[in-house]
């Protein structure tokens, strides 16, 4: 009986590992990028994520191709996939969305918890491939902002109580004061950002 | 059936029905209401059959084995974290919040494990009572986590199945074995060591849901075998033991290889081909093993190589059609063998993940089917 039980346990282990491998096998043409490391805890009642993404609002000659819109990770506070083509000074693309605390733990933005995309390290692409000069020109004149919907800046310690929702606005702008434009269209990709929330010290779970 | 066993069976059925009702009436019970409910059940058991809290002689040796394997587990995962990285916990370190986080969690663990022990001890080895006890605590784990996942989202569903359901199934096997072989002190110790550390330690290895799911299955399985084998009278014949050890070693090696390749943490990674854009060379459902490339190794890429690269939010495996040098950087024009035209845009070198080294026919089809089922 002891041997049989051990064999059953080992068989369950093998089945479990193989099942998880099949489920989590990375597929080509499908990639989940999660730049915000997620901690898993048992019986988690921590559930803060973005939701209710709007369609992009474009000004000037700004373009966002179908399939290249901002993507929200519905299980975290990560923004990724934003691709915008800005051709002239003043062009901008903006999105509004909500951050919601569906858990039972009051939260606040961690110290240095607002991680905005680093425009200078974003990727330039296009057809034809843009020159380094064009890429630098565009990056130097790009402004990437993430604020609350009313324009107030996000700050460390901003609270998000359990059950609460706040509206945010993401804007990427080609500065109106820029005096030069690139020779060819430059598409900027790799603008990933996230907000790091932790438990609010004022109260527990 | 003894009358005490019948009483315990009736109590178990009551407890199970109350827990199951939470699926139909969400938020009927939270963990604090369950705590009060279980304390009430404990009082009921006390008046009906009395409470057993005796220590057994097996307790200390089994505790030592438990402690050894758990420490080994933490050492391994934190060493792994040196290569993979760590994640910060979300729990505040203020004294008030430490107390508010830890005290309720420990209280619930103690009450649940003492209750489980009563069920097992008073079962008189009745299998139905033992199985019901197991089902109660598996259902409890599932119901407490049920409303924190959006099961319509594939990733949440996988996490729920891997981390919650499968983790609970094997954890509760271990807890049951602890109660059969020794007492509740060992099950309490295991749960406190493996569940409370997230509240205390500020950083935890960021292993991702896949590897975490695997570890949640492996640790309690290994401990189940170790604890179950403790002072087991059956002894292997030397020849059988050697044969079993060889099979065991081979199986462990294969599983480690599988997890290592699939995790993406190491130099070589497995990927399932999700389309027929490279048909005749790579078909949908094939698995490729790719070698990740650093910037120096990328310079050795040549036309005709099949590479895997990131494009928008996708991983693509296509063949290099042409390499374009611009301002001392390489850009890759790629094309699927089965596509009429080259891919739109050129791929920056830093978006190239690696080069395909090995392909295995059709072994990834179950992943394709599962992905299509939930798409």
Tab-separated table of C-alpha atoms in Angstrom, chain A residues 2-3 5-6 9, chain B residues 56-66 69 174 177-178 180-183 186 222-235:
chain	number	residue	atom	x	y	z
A	2	UNK	CA	2.870	2.335	0.845
A	3	UNK	CA	4.541	1.797	-2.530
A	5	UNK	CA	0.627	5.528	-2.523
A	6	UNK	CA	4.102	6.803	-3.348
A	9	UNK	CA	1.926	10.783	-5.571
B	56	UNK	CA	3.003	11.758	19.148
B	57	UNK	CA	6.529	10.306	19.236
B	58	UNK	CA	6.858	10.893	15.475
B	59	UNK	CA	6.381	14.611	15.840
B	60	UNK	CA	9.990	15.744	16.313
B	61	UNK	CA	11.649	13.568	13.648
B	62	UNK	CA	8.992	14.492	11.083
B	63	UNK	CA	9.316	18.162	12.040
B	64	UNK	CA	13.067	17.986	11.434
B	65	UNK	CA	12.507	16.506	7.975
B	66	UNK	CA	9.872	19.158	7.216
B	69	UNK	CA	13.069	20.410	3.029
B	174	UNK	CA	0.408	16.574	2.806
B	177	UNK	CA	-0.548	12.691	5.875
B	178	UNK	CA	0.876	14.818	8.698
B	180	UNK	CA	-2.142	10.463	10.057
B	181	UNK	CA	1.585	10.055	10.715
B	182	UNK	CA	2.068	12.538	13.551
B	183	UNK	CA	-0.070	15.462	14.751
B	186	UNK	CA	3.739	19.653	11.960
B	222	UNK	CA	8.271	15.564	-1.955
B	223	UNK	CA	7.327	16.085	1.700
B	224	UNK	CA	4.323	13.778	1.319
B	225	UNK	CA	6.578	10.984	0.074
B	226	UNK	CA	9.162	11.656	2.806
B	227	UNK	CA	6.625	11.819	5.646
B	228	UNK	CA	4.599	8.892	4.348
B	229	UNK	CA	7.735	6.756	4.060
B	230	UNK	CA	8.726	7.549	7.634
B	231	UNK	CA	8.958	4.291	9.584
B	232	UNK	CA	7.019	2.536	6.815
B	233	UNK	CA	7.405	-1.176	7.431
B	234	UNK	CA	7.583	-2.092	3.735
B	235	UNK	CA	11.174	-2.303	2.535
